[in-house]
Amino acid sequence: DAGVTQSPTHLIKTRGQHVTLRCSPISGHKSVSWYQQVLGQGPQFIFQYYEKEERGRGNFPDRFSARQFPNYSSELNVNALLLGDSALYLCASSFLGVQANYGYTFGSGTRLTVV
Amino acid sequence: AQTVTQSQPEMSVQEAETVTLSCTYDTSESDYYLFWYKQPPSRQMILVIRQEAYKQQNATENRFSVNFQKAAKSFSLKISDSQLGDAAMYFCASLIQGAQKLVFGQGTRLTINP
């Protein structure tokens, strides 16, 4: 079975541009979460979606948005990119949303570099 | 607020020996879960072991075990018979029951010396 897949794997953008990152959860998983991992730090929670609804939002500006599609895949959008948005963006899926106490399954991430 | 602290930025161990990675956490909740994740150079976060706070028995997964001290809010990971493939960043994380997010520590880079 395929794990959590993310695309693209690497991306270089210019300040002020926007970017869309994509994630496909494990088959049967209905919850997708997004995390930002700045170099040398632990991941920080951005969003969680469950059954196509936003169930949680971290402390990120409104430039960050996301959505979940009927097939449970998800997109993370970031507008007006700043140099500080350079990071590894991780997607994680779980079967349930708020009951994800079995832990999440992560993808390999998208490395975003803003120049 | 939920916080997780890993005070060891780097650790190293000889192959086949045992190493312990430290983690402390803070939460006012009584129902929560704790995790150790491994992140190799491939970047994917891999779940190593999980612990339910309501269980007194320490979790074990093959060569990996935890020492969960609830009163001290400590959750250390012991790796026995270290192997070269264990080299990675290790992150401790907590999840409050009913919450939506994992809270991670800063990570510990583990090096295995042959």
PDB file of C-alpha atoms in Angstrom:
ATOM      1  CA  ASP A   1       0.000   0.000   0.000  1.00  0.00           C
ATOM      2  CA  ALA A   2       1.195   3.493  -0.763  1.00  0.00           C
ATOM      3  CA  GLY A   3       2.075   5.658   2.191  1.00  0.00           C
ATOM      4  CA  VAL A   4       1.452   9.370   2.489  1.00  0.00           C
ATOM      5  CA  THR A   5       2.595  10.991  -0.735  1.00  0.00           C
ATOM      6  CA  GLN A   6       3.559  14.621  -1.119  1.00  0.00           C
ATOM      7  CA  SER A   7       4.355  16.666  -4.182  1.00  0.00           C
ATOM      8  CA  PRO A   8       6.536  18.260  -5.235  1.00  0.00           C
ATOM      9  CA  THR A   9       9.547  17.028  -3.273  1.00  0.00           C
ATOM     10  CA  HIS A  10      11.495  20.239  -3.768  1.00  0.00           C
ATOM     11  CA  LEU A  11      10.443  23.726  -4.764  1.00  0.00           C
ATOM     12  CA  ILE A  12      12.184  27.068  -5.188  1.00  0.00           C
ATOM     13  CA  LYS A  13      10.082  30.237  -5.170  1.00  0.00           C
ATOM     14  CA  THR A  14      10.730  33.955  -5.135  1.00  0.00           C
ATOM     15  CA  ARG A  15       9.592  36.277  -2.373  1.00  0.00           C
ATOM     16  CA  GLY A  16       6.046  37.490  -2.923  1.00  0.00           C
ATOM     17  CA  GLN A  17       4.988  34.492  -4.971  1.00  0.00           C
ATOM     18  CA  HIS A  18       2.446  31.912  -3.901  1.00  0.00           C
ATOM     19  CA  VAL A  19       2.868  28.162  -3.641  1.00  0.00           C
ATOM     20  CA  THR A  20       0.608  25.121  -3.530  1.00  0.00           C
ATOM     21  CA  LEU A  21       1.729  21.924  -1.883  1.00  0.00           C
ATOM     22  CA  ARG A  22      -0.154  18.660  -2.279  1.00  0.00           C
ATOM     23  CA  CYS A  23      -0.701  15.626  -0.112  1.00  0.00           C
ATOM     24  CA  SER A  24      -2.422  12.283  -0.627  1.00  0.00           C
ATOM     25  CA  PRO A  25      -3.164  10.382   2.595  1.00  0.00           C
ATOM     26  CA  ILE A  26      -2.988   6.671   3.110  1.00  0.00           C
ATOM     27  CA  SER A  27      -5.996   4.943   1.575  1.00  0.00           C
ATOM     28  CA  GLY A  28      -8.820   4.930   4.111  1.00  0.00           C
ATOM     29  CA  HIS A  29      -7.401   7.785   6.157  1.00  0.00           C
ATOM     30  CA  LYS A  30      -9.796  10.704   6.451  1.00  0.00           C
ATOM     31  CA  SER A  31      -7.648  13.176   8.341  1.00  0.00           C
ATOM     32  CA  VAL A  32      -4.758  15.220   7.008  1.00  0.00           C
ATOM     33  CA  SER A  33      -2.523  17.509   9.013  1.00  0.00           C
ATOM     34  CA  TRP A  34       0.154  19.929   7.865  1.00  0.00           C
ATOM     35  CA  TYR A  35       3.343  20.773   9.750  1.00  0.00           C
ATOM     36  CA  GLN A  36       6.161  23.222   9.059  1.00  0.00           C
ATOM     37  CA  GLN A  37       9.678  22.162  10.010  1.00  0.00           C
ATOM     38  CA  VAL A  38      12.275  24.903   9.906  1.00  0.00           C
ATOM     39  CA  LEU A  39      15.854  23.654   9.656  1.00  0.00           C
ATOM     40  CA  GLY A  40      17.151  22.520  13.022  1.00  0.00           C
ATOM     41  CA  GLN A  41      13.770  22.578  14.764  1.00  0.00           C
ATOM     42  CA  GLY A  42      10.887  20.254  15.440  1.00  0.00           C
ATOM     43  CA  PRO A  43       7.755  20.403  13.282  1.00  0.00           C
ATOM     44  CA  GLN A  44       5.129  23.042  14.074  1.00  0.00           C
ATOM     45  CA  PHE A  45       1.415  22.377  13.550  1.00  0.00           C
ATOM     46  CA  ILE A  46      -0.268  24.409  10.804  1.00  0.00           C
ATOM     47  CA  PHE A  47      -3.655  22.803  10.057  1.00  0.00           C
ATOM     48  CA  GLN A  48      -5.719  19.712  10.500  1.00  0.00           C
ATOM     49  CA  TYR A  49      -8.567  18.704   8.202  1.00  0.00           C
ATOM     50  CA  TYR A  50     -11.005  15.899   8.867  1.00  0.00           C
ATOM     51  CA  GLU A  51     -13.873  14.977   6.586  1.00  0.00           C
ATOM     52  CA  LYS A  52     -13.125  18.053   4.495  1.00  0.00           C
ATOM     53  CA  GLU A  53     -13.549  20.458   7.402  1.00  0.00           C
ATOM     54  CA  GLU A  54     -10.873  22.423   9.217  1.00  0.00           C
ATOM     55  CA  ARG A  55     -10.582  20.987  12.729  1.00  0.00           C
ATOM     56  CA  GLY A  56      -7.517  22.811  13.973  1.00  0.00           C
ATOM     57  CA  ARG A  57      -5.269  25.720  13.104  1.00  0.00           C
ATOM     58  CA  GLY A  58      -1.869  26.562  14.498  1.00  0.00           C
ATOM     59  CA  ASN A  59      -0.343  29.965  15.082  1.00  0.00           C
ATOM     60  CA  PHE A  60       0.312  30.857  11.451  1.00  0.00           C
ATOM     61  CA  PRO A  61      -0.693  34.002   9.539  1.00  0.00           C
ATOM     62  CA  ASP A  62      -3.641  34.145   7.172  1.00  0.00           C
ATOM     63  CA  ARG A  63      -1.235  33.806   4.254  1.00  0.00           C
ATOM     64  CA  PHE A  64      -1.431  30.099   5.002  1.00  0.00           C
ATOM     65  CA  SER A  65      -4.565  28.282   3.922  1.00  0.00           C
ATOM     66  CA  ALA A  66      -5.535  24.716   3.146  1.00  0.00           C
ATOM     67  CA  ARG A  67      -8.365  22.588   1.953  1.00  0.00           C
ATOM     68  CA  GLN A  68      -9.316  18.939   1.753  1.00  0.00           C
ATOM     69  CA  PHE A  69     -10.988  17.341  -1.225  1.00  0.00           C
ATOM     70  CA  PRO A  70     -13.715  14.652  -1.392  1.00  0.00           C
ATOM     71  CA  ASN A  71     -11.031  11.991  -1.956  1.00  0.00           C
ATOM     72  CA  TYR A  72      -9.360  13.232   1.289  1.00  0.00           C
ATOM     73  CA  SER A  73      -6.295  14.597  -0.469  1.00  0.00           C
ATOM     74  CA  SER A  74      -5.249  18.057   0.623  1.00  0.00           C
ATOM     75  CA  GLU A  75      -3.558  21.224  -0.560  1.00  0.00           C
ATOM     76  CA  LEU A  76      -1.605  23.742   1.476  1.00  0.00           C
ATOM     77  CA  ASN A  77      -1.413  27.215  -0.019  1.00  0.00           C
ATOM     78  CA  VAL A  78       0.953  29.949   1.046  1.00  0.00           C
ATOM     79  CA  ASN A  79       0.592  33.468  -0.395  1.00  0.00           C
ATOM     80  CA  ALA A  80       3.041  36.369  -0.441  1.00  0.00           C
ATOM     81  CA  LEU A  81       5.992  34.147   0.368  1.00  0.00           C
ATOM     82  CA  LEU A  82       8.619  35.402   2.790  1.00  0.00           C
ATOM     83  CA  LEU A  83      12.172  34.193   3.231  1.00  0.00           C
ATOM     84  CA  GLY A  84      11.101  32.810   6.607  1.00  0.00           C
ATOM     85  CA  ASP A  85       8.664  30.445   4.929  1.00  0.00           C
ATOM     86  CA  SER A  86      11.607  28.365   3.741  1.00  0.00           C
ATOM     87  CA  ALA A  87      11.132  25.023   5.450  1.00  0.00           C
ATOM     88  CA  LEU A  88      10.221  21.388   5.090  1.00  0.00           C
ATOM     89  CA  TYR A  89       6.445  21.037   4.924  1.00  0.00           C
ATOM     90  CA  LEU A  90       5.211  17.726   6.231  1.00  0.00           C
ATOM     91  CA  CYS A  91       1.838  16.151   5.681  1.00  0.00           C
ATOM     92  CA  ALA A  92       0.491  13.521   8.066  1.00  0.00           C
ATOM     93  CA  SER A  93      -2.583  11.356   7.809  1.00  0.00           C
ATOM     94  CA  SER A  94      -4.628   9.392  10.305  1.00  0.00           C
ATOM     95  CA  PHE A  95      -7.776   7.341  10.129  1.00  0.00           C
ATOM     96  CA  LEU A  96      -9.636   9.479  12.597  1.00  0.00           C
ATOM     97  CA  GLY A  97      -9.340  13.172  13.341  1.00  0.00           C
ATOM     98  CA  VAL A  98      -9.396  14.065  16.975  1.00  0.00           C
ATOM     99  CA  GLN A  99      -8.900  10.469  18.030  1.00  0.00           C
ATOM    100  CA  ALA A 100      -5.515  10.173  16.330  1.00  0.00           C
ATOM    101  CA  ASN A 101      -3.922   8.844  19.456  1.00  0.00           C
ATOM    102  CA  TYR A 102      -2.245   6.071  17.552  1.00  0.00           C
ATOM    103  CA  GLY A 103       0.011   8.658  16.012  1.00  0.00           C
ATOM    104  CA  TYR A 104       0.146  10.030  12.563  1.00  0.00           C
ATOM    105  CA  THR A 105       1.779   8.627   9.438  1.00  0.00           C
ATOM    106  CA  PHE A 106       3.955  11.235   7.804  1.00  0.00           C
ATOM    107  CA  GLY A 107       5.032  11.789   4.239  1.00  0.00           C
ATOM    108  CA  SER A 108       8.572  12.688   3.221  1.00  0.00           C
ATOM    109  CA  GLY A 109       7.719  16.337   2.904  1.00  0.00           C
ATOM    110  CA  THR A 110       8.168  19.170   0.440  1.00  0.00           C
ATOM    111  CA  ARG A 111      11.329  21.201   0.801  1.00  0.00           C
ATOM    112  CA  LEU A 112      10.395  24.828   0.022  1.00  0.00           C
ATOM    113  CA  THR A 113      13.133  27.372  -0.532  1.00  0.00           C
ATOM    114  CA  VAL A 114      12.189  31.036  -0.859  1.00  0.00           C
ATOM    115  CA  VAL A 115      14.815  33.268  -2.473  1.00  0.00           C
TER     116      VAL A 115
ATOM    117  CA  ALA B   1      -0.035  25.117  27.182  1.00  0.00           C
ATOM    118  CA  GLN B   2       1.654  22.009  25.903  1.00  0.00           C
ATOM    119  CA  THR B   3       5.450  22.028  25.731  1.00  0.00           C
ATOM    120  CA  VAL B   4       8.020  19.356  24.969  1.00  0.00           C
ATOM    121  CA  THR B   5      11.719  19.796  25.718  1.00  0.00           C
ATOM    122  CA  GLN B   6      14.658  17.736  24.513  1.00  0.00           C
ATOM    123  CA  SER B   7      17.792  18.954  26.243  1.00  0.00           C
ATOM    124  CA  GLN B   8      20.309  16.905  24.244  1.00  0.00           C
ATOM    125  CA  PRO B   9      20.900  18.418  20.783  1.00  0.00           C
ATOM    126  CA  GLU B  10      23.317  15.609  19.901  1.00  0.00           C
ATOM    127  CA  MET B  11      24.163  12.156  21.199  1.00  0.00           C
ATOM    128  CA  SER B  12      26.536   9.479  20.002  1.00  0.00           C
ATOM    129  CA  VAL B  13      26.936   5.816  20.849  1.00  0.00           C
ATOM    130  CA  GLN B  14      29.067   2.901  19.776  1.00  0.00           C
ATOM    131  CA  GLU B  15      27.400   0.301  17.636  1.00  0.00           C
ATOM    132  CA  ALA B  16      25.817  -2.488  19.734  1.00  0.00           C
ATOM    133  CA  GLU B  17      25.737  -0.353  22.874  1.00  0.00           C
ATOM    134  CA  THR B  18      22.765   1.250  24.632  1.00  0.00           C
ATOM    135  CA  VAL B  19      21.811   4.911  24.511  1.00  0.00           C
ATOM    136  CA  THR B  20      19.090   6.904  26.268  1.00  0.00           C
ATOM    137  CA  LEU B  21      17.512  10.041  24.831  1.00  0.00           C
ATOM    138  CA  SER B  22      15.820  12.430  27.253  1.00  0.00           C
ATOM    139  CA  CYS B  23      12.512  14.238  26.956  1.00  0.00           C
ATOM    140  CA  THR B  24      10.433  16.271  29.383  1.00  0.00           C
ATOM    141  CA  TYR B  25       6.984  17.642  28.756  1.00  0.00           C
ATOM    142  CA  ASP B  26       4.480  19.889  30.397  1.00  0.00           C
ATOM    143  CA  THR B  27       0.714  19.681  30.260  1.00  0.00           C
ATOM    144  CA  SER B  28      -2.183  20.300  32.589  1.00  0.00           C
ATOM    145  CA  GLU B  29      -4.249  17.596  30.917  1.00  0.00           C
ATOM    146  CA  SER B  30      -4.651  14.137  32.384  1.00  0.00           C
ATOM    147  CA  ASP B  31      -5.417  12.246  29.180  1.00  0.00           C
ATOM    148  CA  TYR B  32      -2.615  12.427  26.669  1.00  0.00           C
ATOM    149  CA  TYR B  33      -0.227  10.385  24.566  1.00  0.00           C
ATOM    150  CA  LEU B  34       3.504  10.554  24.077  1.00  0.00           C
ATOM    151  CA  PHE B  35       5.498   9.533  21.041  1.00  0.00           C
ATOM    152  CA  TRP B  36       9.020   9.156  19.794  1.00  0.00           C
ATOM    153  CA  TYR B  37       9.537   9.751  16.099  1.00  0.00           C
ATOM    154  CA  LYS B  38      12.656   9.074  14.060  1.00  0.00           C
ATOM    155  CA  GLN B  39      13.585  11.284  11.108  1.00  0.00           C
ATOM    156  CA  PRO B  40      16.379   9.895   8.920  1.00  0.00           C
ATOM    157  CA  PRO B  41      17.933  11.865   6.042  1.00  0.00           C
ATOM    158  CA  SER B  42      15.003  10.724   3.879  1.00  0.00           C
ATOM    159  CA  ARG B  43      13.020  13.305   5.937  1.00  0.00           C
ATOM    160  CA  GLN B  44      10.032  11.071   6.648  1.00  0.00           C
ATOM    161  CA  MET B  45       8.917  11.049  10.282  1.00  0.00           C
ATOM    162  CA  ILE B  46       8.718   7.421  11.381  1.00  0.00           C
ATOM    163  CA  LEU B  47       6.843   6.447  14.532  1.00  0.00           C
ATOM    164  CA  VAL B  48       9.164   4.552  16.874  1.00  0.00           C
ATOM    165  CA  ILE B  49       7.042   4.071  19.960  1.00  0.00           C
ATOM    166  CA  ARG B  50       3.951   5.461  21.713  1.00  0.00           C
ATOM    167  CA  GLN B  51       2.816   5.605  25.318  1.00  0.00           C
ATOM    168  CA  GLU B  52      -0.634   6.223  26.737  1.00  0.00           C
ATOM    169  CA  ALA B  53      -0.433   8.410  29.826  1.00  0.00           C
ATOM    170  CA  TYR B  54      -2.994   6.320  31.697  1.00  0.00           C
ATOM    171  CA  LYS B  55      -0.846   3.197  31.392  1.00  0.00           C
ATOM    172  CA  GLN B  56       1.759   2.701  34.081  1.00  0.00           C
ATOM    173  CA  GLN B  57       3.600   0.035  32.124  1.00  0.00           C
ATOM    174  CA  ASN B  58       6.402   1.352  29.962  1.00  0.00           C
ATOM    175  CA  ALA B  59       5.990   0.731  26.234  1.00  0.00           C
ATOM    176  CA  THR B  60       8.450  -1.527  24.429  1.00  0.00           C
ATOM    177  CA  GLU B  61       9.015  -2.157  20.722  1.00  0.00           C
ATOM    178  CA  ASN B  62      11.822  -4.621  20.077  1.00  0.00           C
ATOM    179  CA  ARG B  63      15.084  -2.762  20.837  1.00  0.00           C
ATOM    180  CA  PHE B  64      13.245   0.440  21.765  1.00  0.00           C
ATOM    181  CA  SER B  65      11.745   1.078  25.181  1.00  0.00           C
ATOM    182  CA  VAL B  66      10.653   4.089  27.160  1.00  0.00           C
ATOM    183  CA  ASN B  67      10.973   5.160  30.769  1.00  0.00           C
ATOM    184  CA  PHE B  68       7.751   7.040  31.474  1.00  0.00           C
ATOM    185  CA  GLN B  69       7.797   8.958  34.738  1.00  0.00           C
ATOM    186  CA  LYS B  70       4.396  10.648  34.874  1.00  0.00           C
ATOM    187  CA  ALA B  71       4.907  12.607  38.073  1.00  0.00           C
ATOM    188  CA  ALA B  72       8.205  13.980  36.815  1.00  0.00           C
ATOM    189  CA  LYS B  73       6.746  14.502  33.312  1.00  0.00           C
ATOM    190  CA  SER B  74       9.670  12.647  31.828  1.00  0.00           C
ATOM    191  CA  PHE B  75       9.617  10.352  28.805  1.00  0.00           C
ATOM    192  CA  SER B  76      13.026   8.987  27.819  1.00  0.00           C
ATOM    193  CA  LEU B  77      13.791   6.593  24.971  1.00  0.00           C
ATOM    194  CA  LYS B  78      16.253   3.744  25.392  1.00  0.00           C
ATOM    195  CA  ILE B  79      17.753   2.125  22.327  1.00  0.00           C
ATOM    196  CA  SER B  80      19.453  -1.196  23.011  1.00  0.00           C
ATOM    197  CA  ASP B  81      21.984  -2.905  20.746  1.00  0.00           C
ATOM    198  CA  SER B  82      22.357   0.243  18.642  1.00  0.00           C
ATOM    199  CA  GLN B  83      22.620  -0.299  14.900  1.00  0.00           C
ATOM    200  CA  LEU B  84      24.011   1.915  12.169  1.00  0.00           C
ATOM    201  CA  GLY B  85      20.484   2.292  10.792  1.00  0.00           C
ATOM    202  CA  ASP B  86      19.383   3.941  14.035  1.00  0.00           C
ATOM    203  CA  ALA B  87      21.328   7.078  13.125  1.00  0.00           C
ATOM    204  CA  ALA B  88      18.772   9.874  12.688  1.00  0.00           C
ATOM    205  CA  MET B  89      17.071  12.833  14.336  1.00  0.00           C
ATOM    206  CA  TYR B  90      14.771  11.713  17.131  1.00  0.00           C
ATOM    207  CA  PHE B  91      11.787  13.804  18.151  1.00  0.00           C
ATOM    208  CA  CYS B  92       9.673  13.469  21.250  1.00  0.00           C
ATOM    209  CA  ALA B  93       6.050  14.573  20.842  1.00  0.00           C
ATOM    210  CA  SER B  94       2.852  14.829  22.850  1.00  0.00           C
ATOM    211  CA  LEU B  95      -0.801  14.717  21.847  1.00  0.00           C
ATOM    212  CA  ILE B  96      -3.661  15.733  24.088  1.00  0.00           C
ATOM    213  CA  GLN B  97      -6.699  13.459  23.860  1.00  0.00           C
ATOM    214  CA  GLY B  98      -9.265  15.217  21.691  1.00  0.00           C
ATOM    215  CA  ALA B  99      -6.774  17.756  20.372  1.00  0.00           C
ATOM    216  CA  GLN B 100      -5.701  18.073  16.798  1.00  0.00           C
ATOM    217  CA  LYS B 101      -2.002  18.597  16.981  1.00  0.00           C
ATOM    218  CA  LEU B 102       1.230  16.929  17.891  1.00  0.00           C
ATOM    219  CA  VAL B 103       3.619  19.138  19.834  1.00  0.00           C
ATOM    220  CA  PHE B 104       7.255  18.284  19.113  1.00  0.00           C
ATOM    221  CA  GLY B 105      10.485  18.866  20.946  1.00  0.00           C
ATOM    222  CA  GLN B 106      13.535  20.335  19.261  1.00  0.00           C
ATOM    223  CA  GLY B 107      15.035  16.961  18.431  1.00  0.00           C
ATOM    224  CA  THR B 108      18.180  15.003  19.258  1.00  0.00           C
ATOM    225  CA  ARG B 109      20.632  14.002  16.548  1.00  0.00           C
ATOM    226  CA  LEU B 110      21.850  10.469  17.205  1.00  0.00           C
ATOM    227  CA  THR B 111      25.124   9.285  15.696  1.00  0.00           C
ATOM    228  CA  ILE B 112      26.140   5.627  15.731  1.00  0.00           C
ATOM    229  CA  ASN B 113      29.879   5.010  15.693  1.00  0.00           C
ATOM    230  CA  PRO B 114      30.988   1.739  14.050  1.00  0.00           C
TER     231      PRO B 114
END
